Amino acid sequence: MDKLTYTLQRSNRKSIGFTINSEGLKITAPYWVSQELIDKAILSKKSWIEGKLQHWQHQQPARSFQWQPGMGLPYLGKTIIIQPEPGLIACRFSGHYDAPQNNDTLYLNLPANAAPEALKKACNQWFQGRALAWFDARLRHFHQTKAVKPSRYRLSGAQTRWGSCSSDGSIRLNWRLIHLAPELIDYVIAHELAHLKEMNHSPRFWAEVKRILPEFEAAKNVLRQQSLHTLPII
Ligand SMILES: [Zn+2]
């Protein structure tokens, strides 16, 4: 384990305890325990500690993230630029809605010195609108080709999941999916549609996902690396 840093707190407890959170590793040890024993305890917990620390690093939102004019935001897997544009009646996108390119610009109907909160609000609204339109089109596509239609679908803004479905046949899709590449969004939609037939993750369920979206494996693997918490609009 290289360069493990931790804070040590002595207390009246009877054993050595480990806590790992966004602040890192904290060790609590009884007053009588020597540094050598603490080192041994760390060594015996090495892989658990490393795993937990790694988990937290992935969960950390980018600290440097700041809403400002000219910043890039992910849209359908590309990076678009946001720019306030006083005098606009509504937001205007310089690229193609359904096929954005890197550095396309989203002009927001805001004053040039708009506050970060205003930028965030305007962007969230635009992205949610785009998410609705995109999901509508993709659900229609899947319905026309292979899948059943959900009884109803709604946007969610969940912080922890991309999609969900209920036994009443409705599904929810996280609007933040609109940040990701189209094939990743398709996988989440196909996954939820497959749940309308199989409410589990059995082999029958995965066969249904494959029937709806034969090339789903690659997207599934990429999505596994992609945490909601690494997205900017949290
Ligand atoms: Zn599932």
XYZ file of C-alpha atoms in Angstrom, residues 4 8 11 17 27-28 41 68 85 107 123 128 167 187 198 214 226 228:
18
model
C -1.506 5.579 3.162
C -5.434 8.618 14.386
C -10.108 6.749 22.780
C -11.573 0.750 14.541
C -8.333 5.029 12.803
C -9.556 4.958 16.348
C -4.004 -3.987 12.086
C -19.083 29.562 -15.504
C -26.344 35.326 -24.618
C -26.453 29.825 -25.897
C -28.755 24.186 -18.224
C -34.182 17.841 -19.053
C -44.662 -3.702 -11.247
C -28.687 0.086 -22.814
C -38.679 -10.170 -16.123
C -28.175 -7.454 -29.195
C -19.533 5.680 -15.210
C -23.569 9.435 -11.573
